[in-house]
Tab-separated table of C-alpha atoms and ligand atoms in Angstrom:
chain	number	residue	atom	x	y	z
Z	117	MET	CA	-41.229	-46.899	71.568
Z	118	ASP	CA	-42.871	-50.075	70.415
Z	119	LYS	CA	-43.967	-52.837	72.774
Z	120	VAL	CA	-41.156	-55.286	71.843
Z	121	ALA	CA	-38.509	-52.667	72.636
Z	122	ILE	CA	-40.121	-51.876	76.000
Z	123	ALA	CA	-40.391	-55.580	76.871
Z	124	PHE	CA	-36.753	-56.073	75.868
Z	125	LEU	CA	-35.736	-53.144	78.091
Z	126	TYR	CA	-37.576	-54.657	81.088
Z	127	VAL	CA	-36.052	-58.129	80.514
Z	128	PHE	CA	-32.588	-56.613	80.152
Z	129	ALA	CA	-33.042	-54.577	83.346
Z	130	LEU	CA	-34.118	-57.747	85.207
Z	131	LEU	CA	-31.112	-59.603	83.790
Z	132	CYS	CA	-28.803	-56.833	85.051
Z	133	LEU	CA	-30.443	-57.039	88.497
Z	134	ALA	CA	-29.953	-60.833	88.525
Z	135	VAL	CA	-26.298	-60.437	87.494
Z	136	GLY	CA	-25.967	-57.739	90.187
Z	137	ALA	CA	-27.379	-60.149	92.837
Z	138	ASN	CA	-25.008	-62.957	91.721
Z	139	GLN	CA	-21.816	-61.184	90.575
Z	140	GLY	CA	-21.972	-57.859	92.344
Z	141	ILE	CA	-22.894	-54.274	91.379
Z	142	LEU	CA	-19.840	-53.686	89.175
Z	143	ALA	CA	-20.723	-56.592	86.863
Z	144	ALA	CA	-24.357	-55.418	86.694
Z	145	LEU	CA	-23.320	-51.838	85.800
Z	146	SER	CA	-20.894	-53.104	83.157
Z	147	LEU	CA	-23.587	-55.216	81.558
Z	148	TRP	CA	-26.046	-52.275	81.667
Z	149	GLY	CA	-23.398	-49.999	80.084
Z	150	ILE	CA	-22.721	-52.455	77.242
Z	151	GLY	CA	-26.451	-52.847	76.601
Z	152	VAL	CA	-27.133	-49.093	76.542
Z	153	THR	CA	-24.140	-48.441	74.252
Z	154	LEU	CA	-25.354	-51.067	71.767
Z	155	TYR	CA	-28.852	-49.603	71.915
Z	156	LEU	CA	-27.583	-46.051	71.267
Z	157	GLY	CA	-25.368	-47.262	68.430
Z	158	LEU	CA	-28.392	-48.854	66.751
Z	159	HIS	CA	-30.354	-45.584	66.954
Z	160	LEU	CA	-27.449	-43.505	65.655
Z	161	GLN	CA	-27.151	-45.828	62.681
Z	162	ARG	CA	-30.880	-45.425	61.924
Z	163	GLN	CA	-30.570	-41.634	62.206
Z	164	TYR	CA	-27.698	-41.647	59.772
Z	165	GLN	CA	-29.706	-43.853	57.345
Z	166	LEU	CA	-32.651	-41.476	57.666
Z	167	LEU	CA	-30.580	-38.381	56.906
Z	168	ASP	CA	-28.907	-40.137	54.001
Z	169	TRP	CA	-32.264	-41.171	52.527
Z	170	LEU	CA	-33.819	-37.707	53.017
Z	171	LYS	CA	-31.072	-36.098	50.899
Z	172	SER	CA	-32.363	-37.890	47.788
Z	173	PRO	CA	-35.538	-39.826	48.577
Z	174	ASN	CA	-36.201	-40.515	44.866
Z	175	ASN	CA	-32.880	-42.181	44.147
Z	176	LYS	CA	-32.528	-44.352	47.222
Z	177	SER	CA	-34.786	-47.099	48.475
Z	178	LEU	CA	-36.169	-46.831	51.978
Z	179	PRO	CA	-33.648	-48.268	54.521
Z	180	ASP	CA	-34.561	-51.592	56.178
Z	181	ALA	CA	-35.710	-51.074	59.699
Z	182	SER	CA	-37.951	-52.622	62.245
Z	183	GLY	CA	-40.049	-51.347	65.094
Z	184	HIS	CA	-40.695	-47.629	65.440
Z	185	TRP	CA	-37.914	-46.735	63.000
Z	186	ALA	CA	-39.829	-48.586	60.274
Z	187	ALA	CA	-42.939	-46.533	61.168
Z	188	ILE	CA	-40.932	-43.282	61.062
Z	189	PHE	CA	-39.446	-44.168	57.650
Z	190	GLU	CA	-42.862	-45.111	56.283
Z	191	THR	CA	-44.555	-41.906	57.542
Z	192	LEU	CA	-41.797	-39.725	56.115
Z	193	LYS	CA	-41.981	-41.542	52.800
Z	194	ASN	CA	-45.709	-40.799	52.638
Z	195	PHE	CA	-45.039	-37.120	53.383
Z	196	VAL	CA	-42.404	-36.930	50.671
Z	197	ASN	CA	-44.697	-38.660	48.139
Z	198	ARG	CA	-47.581	-36.322	48.944
Z	199	TYR	CA	-45.326	-33.247	48.768
Z	200	GLN	CA	-43.947	-34.341	45.386
Z	201	ALA	CA	-47.452	-34.976	44.019
Z	202	GLN	CA	-48.597	-31.512	45.161
Z	203	THR	CA	-45.525	-29.822	43.715
Z	204	SER	CA	-46.016	-31.465	40.360
Z	205	GLU	CA	-49.749	-30.593	40.392
Z	206	LEU	CA	-48.842	-26.987	41.217
Z	207	SER	CA	-46.271	-26.777	38.489
Z	208	ASP	CA	-48.798	-28.266	36.001
Z	209	SER	CA	-51.374	-25.640	37.013
Z	210	MET	CA	-48.744	-22.929	36.768
Z	211	SER	CA	-47.741	-23.918	33.255
Z	212	ARG	CA	-51.422	-24.223	32.214
Z	213	PHE	CA	-51.995	-20.706	33.631
Z	214	LYS	CA	-48.926	-19.317	31.837
Z	215	ASN	CA	-49.964	-20.960	28.557
Z	216	ALA	CA	-53.469	-19.489	28.849
Z	217	VAL	CA	-52.249	-15.991	29.772
Z	218	SER	CA	-49.621	-16.102	27.015
Z	219	VAL	CA	-52.281	-16.082	24.294
Z	220	LEU	CA	-54.210	-13.134	25.797
Z	221	PRO	CA	-54.119	-9.899	23.815
Z	222	ASP	CA	-53.907	-8.009	27.150
Z	223	GLY	CA	-50.456	-7.582	28.637
Z	224	VAL	CA	-49.942	-9.222	32.046
Z	225	VAL	CA	-46.907	-8.677	34.291
Z	226	ILE	CA	-46.497	-10.247	37.726
Z	227	PHE	CA	-44.144	-8.573	40.204
Z	228	ASN	CA	-42.763	-10.097	43.400
Z	229	GLN	CA	-42.708	-8.251	46.740
Z	230	HIS	CA	-39.451	-6.525	45.759
Z	231	GLN	CA	-41.103	-5.052	42.627
Z	232	GLN	CA	-39.051	-7.371	40.417
Z	233	VAL	CA	-40.591	-8.967	37.343
Z	234	GLU	CA	-41.578	-12.526	38.170
Z	235	TRP	CA	-43.271	-13.297	34.882
Z	236	CYS	CA	-44.915	-11.533	31.932
Z	237	ASN	CA	-46.730	-12.610	28.778
Z	238	PRO	CA	-45.643	-11.801	25.189
Z	239	SER	CA	-48.251	-8.989	24.849
Z	240	ALA	CA	-46.730	-7.195	27.843
Z	241	GLU	CA	-43.271	-7.668	26.340
Z	242	SER	CA	-44.185	-5.722	23.210
Z	243	GLN	CA	-46.447	-3.173	24.929
Z	244	LEU	CA	-43.971	-2.189	27.669
Z	245	GLY	CA	-40.629	-3.020	26.065
Z	246	LEU	CA	-40.020	-6.006	28.339
Z	247	ASN	CA	-38.052	-9.167	27.645
Z	248	LEU	CA	-38.796	-11.976	30.072
Z	249	TRP	CA	-35.492	-13.729	29.473
Z	250	ARG	CA	-33.558	-10.507	30.168
Z	251	ASP	CA	-35.812	-8.856	32.757
Z	252	GLN	CA	-36.891	-11.729	34.982
Z	253	ASP	CA	-36.037	-10.943	38.633
Z	254	GLN	CA	-35.142	-7.377	37.640
Z	255	LYS	CA	-36.936	-4.149	38.511
Z	256	LEU	CA	-38.541	-2.127	35.699
Z	257	ASN	CA	-36.192	0.527	34.430
Z	258	ALA	CA	-37.438	3.783	32.889
Z	259	GLY	CA	-34.466	3.827	30.493
Z	260	VAL	CA	-35.352	0.470	28.947
Z	261	HIS	CA	-39.038	-0.048	29.599
Z	262	HIS	CA	-42.097	2.176	29.228
Z	263	ALA	CA	-41.091	5.201	31.351
Z	264	GLU	CA	-44.656	6.280	32.231
Z	265	ALA	CA	-45.590	2.750	33.288
Z	266	VAL	CA	-42.484	2.577	35.498
Z	267	ARG	CA	-43.377	5.905	37.183
Z	268	TYR	CA	-46.979	4.773	37.695
Z	269	LEU	CA	-45.865	1.490	39.253
Z	270	GLU	CA	-43.447	3.249	41.582
Z	271	ALA	CA	-45.911	5.990	42.624
Z	272	GLY	CA	-48.261	3.377	44.090
Z	273	HIS	CA	-51.553	5.245	43.402
Z	274	TYR	CA	-53.504	2.654	41.474
Z	275	GLU	CA	-57.094	3.932	42.074
Z	276	THR	CA	-57.257	5.450	38.594
Z	277	PRO	CA	-55.828	3.555	35.625
Z	278	LEU	CA	-53.009	5.016	33.533
Z	279	ASN	CA	-53.521	5.715	29.820
Z	280	ILE	CA	-50.383	5.321	27.730
Z	281	LYS	CA	-49.289	4.559	24.170
Z	282	SER	CA	-47.845	1.133	23.419
Z	283	LYS	CA	-44.043	1.087	23.255
Z	284	SER	CA	-44.042	-1.045	20.103
Z	285	ASN	CA	-46.811	0.862	18.296
Z	286	PRO	CA	-47.565	4.466	19.298
Z	287	ARG	CA	-50.949	4.292	17.565
Z	288	VAL	CA	-52.167	1.770	20.120
Z	289	ASP	CA	-53.738	3.262	23.281
Z	290	LEU	CA	-53.323	1.223	26.436
Z	291	GLU	CA	-55.116	1.368	29.749
Z	292	LEU	CA	-52.965	0.134	32.586
Z	293	HIS	CA	-54.281	-1.289	35.865
Z	294	VAL	CA	-52.198	-2.491	38.824
Z	295	TYR	CA	-53.576	-4.702	41.608
Z	296	THR	CA	-51.775	-5.740	44.794
Z	297	PHE	CA	-52.127	-9.277	46.130
Z	298	GLY	CA	-50.449	-11.636	48.632
Z	299	THR	CA	-47.489	-10.060	50.390
Z	300	GLN	CA	-47.020	-6.875	48.370
Z	301	GLN	CA	-46.959	-8.787	45.077
Z	302	LYS	CA	-48.494	-6.963	42.131
Z	303	ILE	CA	-50.158	-7.794	38.872
Z	304	MET	CA	-50.202	-5.267	36.038
Z	305	ILE	CA	-52.782	-5.573	33.264
Z	306	CYS	CA	-52.430	-3.540	30.034
Z	307	GLN	CA	-55.556	-3.407	27.889
Z	308	ASP	CA	-55.681	-2.157	24.319
Z	309	VAL	CA	-58.417	0.521	24.422
Z	310	SER	CA	-57.728	2.089	21.001
Z	311	GLN	CA	-61.083	1.009	19.574
Z	312	THR	CA	-63.081	2.238	22.580
Z	313	GLN	CA	-61.210	5.531	22.535
Z	314	LYS	CA	-61.851	5.923	18.806
Z	315	LEU	CA	-65.585	5.351	19.337
Z	316	ASP	CA	-65.566	7.753	22.283
Z	317	ALA	CA	-63.830	10.404	20.200
Z	318	MET	CA	-66.376	9.887	17.392
Z	319	ARG	CA	-69.247	10.277	19.866
Z	320	ARG	CA	-67.685	13.436	21.312
Z	321	ASP	CA	-67.046	14.894	17.856
Z	322	PHE	CA	-70.601	14.126	16.811
Z	323	ILE	CA	-72.066	15.869	19.876
Z	324	ALA	CA	-69.714	18.816	19.475
Z	325	ASN	CA	-70.564	19.177	15.766
Z	326	VAL	CA	-74.320	18.932	16.315
Z	327	SER	CA	-74.137	21.431	19.167
Z	328	HIS	CA	-72.066	23.767	17.056
Z	329	GLU	CA	-74.500	23.532	14.119
Z	330	LEU	CA	-77.445	24.230	16.431
Z	331	ARG	CA	-75.882	27.348	17.865
Z	332	THR	CA	-76.438	29.629	14.827
Z	333	PRO	CA	-80.115	28.773	14.156
Z	334	LEU	CA	-80.839	29.144	17.877
Z	335	THR	CA	-79.181	32.541	17.985
Z	336	VAL	CA	-81.202	33.674	14.948
Z	337	VAL	CA	-84.526	32.372	16.310
Z	338	GLY	CA	-83.776	33.803	19.774
Z	339	GLY	CA	-82.857	37.171	18.239
Z	340	PHE	CA	-86.090	37.382	16.206
Z	341	LEU	CA	-88.205	36.405	19.199
Z	342	GLU	CA	-86.517	39.063	21.322
Z	343	THR	CA	-87.132	41.683	18.637
Z	344	LEU	CA	-90.774	40.668	18.326
Z	345	HIS	CA	-91.089	40.929	22.082
Z	346	ASP	CA	-89.463	44.321	22.264
Z	347	ILE	CA	-91.303	46.091	19.388
Z	348	PRO	CA	-94.482	47.562	20.822
Z	349	ASN	CA	-97.656	46.091	19.279
Z	350	ALA	CA	-95.664	43.837	16.916
Z	351	VAL	CA	-97.553	40.878	18.350
Z	352	SER	CA	-101.080	41.005	19.664
Z	353	GLN	CA	-101.491	40.643	23.412
Z	354	GLN	CA	-103.061	37.240	22.804
Z	355	TYR	CA	-99.788	35.826	21.379
Z	356	LEU	CA	-97.311	37.694	23.568
Z	357	HIS	CA	-97.439	34.889	26.136
Z	358	HIS	CA	-96.544	32.349	23.449
Z	359	ILE	CA	-93.637	34.474	22.316
Z	360	THR	CA	-92.373	34.654	25.906
Z	361	LEU	CA	-92.576	30.858	26.222
Z	362	MET	CA	-90.741	30.409	22.918
Z	363	GLU	CA	-88.051	32.803	24.120
Z	364	GLN	CA	-87.622	30.829	27.371
Z	365	GLN	CA	-87.345	27.513	25.535
Z	366	THR	CA	-84.845	28.959	23.069
Z	367	GLN	CA	-82.811	30.211	25.990
Z	368	ARG	CA	-82.925	26.733	27.557
Z	369	MET	CA	-81.726	25.155	24.326
Z	370	ARG	CA	-78.899	27.668	24.113
Z	371	HIS	CA	-77.782	26.741	27.647
Z	372	LEU	CA	-77.967	23.066	26.708
Z	373	VAL	CA	-75.869	23.579	23.587
Z	374	ASP	CA	-73.332	25.639	25.568
Z	375	ASP	CA	-73.079	22.946	28.253
Z	376	LEU	CA	-72.699	20.194	25.630
Z	377	LEU	CA	-69.904	22.131	23.945
Z	378	THR	CA	-68.167	22.772	27.285
Z	379	LEU	CA	-68.432	19.092	28.196
Z	380	SER	CA	-67.046	17.824	24.899
Z	381	ARG	CA	-64.215	20.365	25.037
Z	382	ILE	CA	-63.217	19.311	28.562
Z	383	GLU	CA	-63.670	15.598	27.832
Z	384	SER	CA	-61.541	15.588	24.712
Z	385	ASP	CA	-58.554	17.219	26.401
Z	386	ALA	CA	-57.151	15.143	29.249
Z	387	ASN	CA	-54.519	17.701	30.260
Z	388	VAL	CA	-55.202	20.886	32.156
Z	389	PRO	CA	-54.598	23.629	29.576
Z	390	GLU	CA	-53.278	26.186	32.032
Z	391	ASN	CA	-51.613	25.753	35.354
Z	392	ASN	CA	-52.078	29.176	36.882
Z	393	GLU	CA	-51.836	30.101	40.526
Z	394	ILE	CA	-55.386	31.066	41.438
Z	395	SER	CA	-56.362	33.148	44.446
Z	396	MET	CA	-59.352	31.188	45.691
Z	397	GLN	CA	-60.416	34.116	47.857
Z	398	GLY	CA	-60.805	36.358	44.790
Z	399	LEU	CA	-62.410	33.599	42.717
Z	400	LEU	CA	-64.920	32.693	45.443
Z	401	GLU	CA	-65.871	36.348	45.970
Z	402	ARG	CA	-66.936	36.444	42.309
Z	403	VAL	CA	-68.749	33.106	42.631
Z	404	LEU	CA	-70.604	34.403	45.717
Z	405	SER	CA	-71.551	37.707	44.138
Z	406	ASN	CA	-72.924	35.875	41.074
Z	407	ALA	CA	-74.869	33.544	43.405
Z	408	GLN	CA	-76.407	36.502	45.264
Z	409	GLY	CA	-77.744	37.657	41.882
Z	410	LEU	CA	-79.319	34.238	41.298
Z	411	SER	CA	-80.811	34.007	44.787
Z	412	LEU	CA	-82.199	37.571	44.698
Z	413	GLY	CA	-82.248	37.665	48.492
Z	414	ARG	CA	-84.366	34.534	48.836
Z	415	HIS	CA	-81.655	32.683	50.782
Z	416	LYS	CA	-79.265	33.395	53.604
Z	417	ILE	CA	-75.801	32.905	52.074
Z	418	THR	CA	-72.820	32.852	54.445
Z	419	HIS	CA	-69.182	31.915	53.953
Z	420	ASP	CA	-65.953	31.036	55.719
Z	421	ILE	CA	-63.017	31.413	53.327
Z	422	ALA	CA	-59.348	30.864	54.174
Z	423	PRO	CA	-57.622	33.903	52.601
Z	424	ASN	CA	-54.175	32.403	52.044
Z	425	LEU	CA	-54.976	29.167	50.208
Z	426	TRP	CA	-54.329	29.255	46.466
Z	427	ILE	CA	-54.925	26.586	43.835
Z	428	ILE	CA	-52.867	25.594	40.802
Z	429	GLY	CA	-55.106	24.971	37.803
Z	430	ALA	CA	-57.242	26.436	35.031
Z	431	GLU	CA	-59.053	29.452	36.518
Z	432	ASP	CA	-62.162	29.395	34.292
Z	433	GLU	CA	-62.648	25.681	34.985
Z	434	ILE	CA	-62.252	26.009	38.768
Z	435	TYR	CA	-64.636	28.982	38.675
Z	436	SER	CA	-67.160	26.948	36.700
Z	437	ALA	CA	-66.982	23.966	39.114
Z	438	CYS	CA	-67.294	26.120	42.270
Z	439	SER	CA	-70.074	28.242	40.830
Z	440	ASN	CA	-71.967	25.178	39.577
Z	441	LEU	CA	-72.148	23.696	43.078
Z	442	LEU	CA	-73.237	26.994	44.640
Z	443	ASN	CA	-75.831	27.677	41.927
Z	444	ASN	CA	-77.251	24.170	42.410
Z	445	ALA	CA	-77.528	24.820	46.162
Z	446	ILE	CA	-79.561	27.951	45.409
Z	447	ARG	CA	-81.757	26.165	42.844
Z	448	TYR	CA	-82.488	23.207	45.099
Z	449	THR	CA	-82.973	25.143	48.360
Z	450	PRO	CA	-86.418	26.627	49.037
Z	451	GLU	CA	-86.857	30.272	49.990
Z	452	HIS	CA	-85.413	31.323	53.403
Z	453	GLY	CA	-83.030	28.331	53.315
Z	454	HIS	CA	-79.421	28.692	54.477
Z	455	ILE	CA	-76.386	28.117	52.251
Z	456	HIS	CA	-72.883	28.097	53.712
Z	457	VAL	CA	-69.680	28.114	51.654
Z	458	ILE	CA	-66.396	26.904	53.174
Z	459	TRP	CA	-62.864	27.027	51.756
Z	460	LYS	CA	-60.237	25.553	54.074
Z	461	GLY	CA	-56.994	23.608	54.225
Z	462	THR	CA	-57.023	19.947	55.260
Z	463	ASP	CA	-54.447	17.207	55.876
Z	464	MET	CA	-55.015	15.970	52.318
Z	465	GLY	CA	-54.868	19.429	50.642
Z	466	ALA	CA	-57.821	21.811	50.614
Z	467	THR	CA	-61.609	21.548	50.483
Z	468	TYR	CA	-64.349	23.706	48.997
Z	469	SER	CA	-67.776	22.850	50.455
Z	470	VAL	CA	-71.265	24.129	49.780
Z	471	ILE	CA	-73.688	23.191	52.548
Z	472	ASP	CA	-77.391	23.811	51.983
Z	473	THR	CA	-80.612	23.234	53.881
Z	474	GLY	CA	-82.404	22.335	50.652
Z	475	ILE	CA	-84.527	19.464	49.406
Z	476	GLY	CA	-81.723	16.909	49.790
Z	477	ILE	CA	-81.198	13.822	47.648
Z	478	PRO	CA	-82.459	10.270	48.300
Z	479	LYS	CA	-79.499	7.954	48.972
Z	480	GLU	CA	-80.019	5.729	45.918
Z	481	HIS	CA	-79.517	8.673	43.510
Z	482	ILE	CA	-76.271	10.058	44.936
Z	483	ALA	CA	-73.847	7.760	43.089
Z	484	ARG	CA	-75.415	8.587	39.704
Z	485	LEU	CA	-75.674	12.391	39.949
Z	486	THR	CA	-72.569	13.042	37.852
Z	487	GLU	CA	-73.929	11.044	34.899
Z	488	ARG	CA	-75.006	13.133	31.926
Z	489	PHE	CA	-78.680	14.203	32.168
Z	490	TYR	CA	-79.221	12.344	35.418
Z	491	ARG	CA	-81.712	14.301	37.511
Z	492	VAL	CA	-83.581	13.296	40.654
Z	493	ASP	CA	-86.581	15.417	39.690
Z	494	LYS	CA	-86.641	16.311	35.986
Z	495	SER	CA	-89.309	18.987	36.180
Z	496	ARG	CA	-87.656	20.787	39.103
Z	497	SER	CA	-84.350	20.782	37.246
Z	498	ARG	CA	-85.988	22.247	34.115
Z	499	ASP	CA	-88.048	24.801	36.044
Z	500	THR	CA	-84.907	26.169	37.646
Z	501	GLY	CA	-83.092	26.383	34.298
Z	502	GLY	CA	-81.027	23.193	34.668
Z	503	THR	CA	-79.594	21.237	31.748
Z	504	GLY	CA	-78.740	18.061	33.670
Z	505	LEU	CA	-75.094	18.461	32.656
Z	506	GLY	CA	-73.757	20.651	35.471
Z	507	LEU	CA	-72.353	17.952	37.760
Z	508	SER	CA	-71.041	16.012	34.788
Z	509	ILE	CA	-69.013	19.080	33.792
Z	510	VAL	CA	-67.864	19.487	37.418
Z	511	LYS	CA	-66.711	15.851	37.526
Z	512	HIS	CA	-64.624	16.220	34.366
Z	513	ILE	CA	-63.071	19.473	35.523
Z	514	LEU	CA	-62.114	17.843	38.817
Z	515	MET	CA	-60.611	14.809	37.078
Z	516	ARG	CA	-58.339	17.147	35.134
Z	517	HIS	CA	-57.199	18.657	38.441
Z	518	GLN	CA	-56.824	15.301	40.269
Z	519	ALA	CA	-59.553	16.514	42.647
Z	520	GLN	CA	-62.600	14.611	43.887
Z	521	LEU	CA	-66.274	15.408	44.315
Z	522	LYS	CA	-67.867	14.269	47.587
Z	523	ILE	CA	-71.630	14.362	48.035
Z	524	ASP	CA	-73.397	13.950	51.390
Z	525	SER	CA	-77.110	14.452	51.559
Z	526	ILE	CA	-80.187	13.699	53.629
Z	527	GLU	CA	-83.542	13.930	51.866
Z	528	HIS	CA	-85.634	16.898	53.037
Z	529	GLU	CA	-82.778	18.140	55.235
Z	530	GLY	CA	-80.057	19.320	52.881
Z	531	SER	CA	-76.857	18.482	51.033
Z	532	THR	CA	-73.131	19.088	51.211
Z	533	PHE	CA	-71.191	19.078	47.950
Z	534	SER	CA	-67.413	19.200	48.476
Z	535	ILE	CA	-64.433	19.424	46.164
Z	536	LEU	CA	-61.318	17.813	47.643
Z	537	PHE	CA	-58.150	19.246	46.100
Z	538	PRO	CA	-54.929	17.236	46.510
Z	539	LYS	CA	-51.908	18.739	48.306
Z	540	ALA	CA	-49.984	18.995	45.025
Z	541	ARG	CA	-52.475	21.618	43.759
Z	542	VAL	CA	-52.599	23.780	46.897
Z	543	ILE	CA	-50.275	26.669	47.715
Z	544	THR	CA	-50.273	28.621	50.963
Z	545	LYS	CA	-49.280	32.287	50.501
W	799	ADP	P1	-79.254	20.104	36.770
W	799	ADP	O1	-79.052	21.037	35.668
W	799	ADP	O2	-80.424	19.192	36.580
W	799	ADP	O3	-79.232	20.763	38.109
W	799	ADP	P2	-76.800	18.894	37.596
W	799	ADP	O4	-75.899	17.963	36.886
W	799	ADP	O5	-76.235	20.178	38.080
W	799	ADP	O6	-78.033	19.113	36.655
W	799	ADP	O7	-77.380	18.128	38.854
W	799	ADP	C1	-77.890	16.819	38.674
W	799	ADP	C2	-78.992	16.556	39.658
W	799	ADP	O8	-78.466	16.548	40.985
W	799	ADP	C3	-80.045	17.632	39.724
W	799	ADP	O9	-81.022	17.440	38.729
W	799	ADP	C4	-80.612	17.472	41.111
W	799	ADP	O10	-81.571	16.453	41.115
W	799	ADP	C5	-79.421	16.989	41.920
W	799	ADP	N1	-78.778	18.066	42.704
W	799	ADP	C6	-77.674	18.767	42.394
W	799	ADP	N2	-77.353	19.629	43.376
W	799	ADP	C7	-78.285	19.487	44.323
W	799	ADP	C8	-78.512	20.102	45.605
W	799	ADP	N3	-77.682	21.033	46.100
W	799	ADP	N4	-79.580	19.692	46.313
W	799	ADP	C9	-80.401	18.735	45.842
W	799	ADP	N5	-80.251	18.124	44.659
W	799	ADP	C10	-79.210	18.492	43.902
């Protein structure tokens, strides 16, 4: 209440008291009643004017008022002006953003919290079969839009991107990423990766061809060296040592070529070739017996294997991954060390773990171990017959089975390499 209104109220109250003293209480109350009614009427009129103005503040001028009503009108007008300026700034930014994203070669789709299309750019329209005019505020539909993209969006597992063919041109390979933001809103980005994939395929083919070409000469050289070694007195004692070294190196190269061929075969085929039901108990017995042969009694090897847990996948690949981890444990654990193999069910599916008391791995190397030819200690890897490709092969095999490799290690204390299989690949019999 402003000062004038308060002063007026006091004067009016005094006037009523004076009238009361002169004319009696009834006259005073009547005067007070008339005054209050007029005062209320004035306020109701202002309220009505305010409501009327708020309905369309742009079209109507601010009502005339004095006192605190004038202040209220003025403050509200400022609010409205500021709100309108912000809205127009926001809509300018939004249209600048849309214009910029519209010229991107990557497809961009924005979904609201109900998974309905809020906006998409022209690239996304052609890549996924969308039409903004038709599909805005609609959910994606596998019958109309890219079915695989719809399934991927609905499944909600966005850790690994989805590779699909473009709906408008099947020769274009797309990589699809989904990110969640705000309140369950999503943004989908579709990148054209055809060129990268072509280069990758060329690199893989090149490695596979070179490895293949090297196989025959290596077999011939290895064969001759073996014959020379085996024929008594074919080579003088002086050179026998050299022949043995040549044989070992040839053998190493053969392993390298075999690993390169395995890697390029697995890499070039994204789908698991067979989906057999594999008895992990039987498979791990073979892995363990092979490992005993490699250890030659130098290590204590124990195991704890759940007999009833089976895996769905390619048996030779699962065997290779499990045996690779166990063989590494033997190669990187000094004599008398302990190696423990575990196969058990978990809440997420099932886990195969190889725990060793070996040399361990410094923390900074762990994240890079699955890179091709990445070794912590090159000479130790070579001395124990390693090619530097083992864990890379394991990683690719696991990717094909939607499984994960987990590595925990403490330098000089030991390591635990685990394969985490998802529930969908585990059967209990
Ligand atoms: P390599 O043929 O060199 O063993 P891998 O790809 O199998 O190649 O392993 C990569 C590197 O990881 C190895 O060179 C070694 O440094 C490290 N590594 C693997 N397993 C173990 C282990 N159980 N203990 C310690 N280091 C390991």
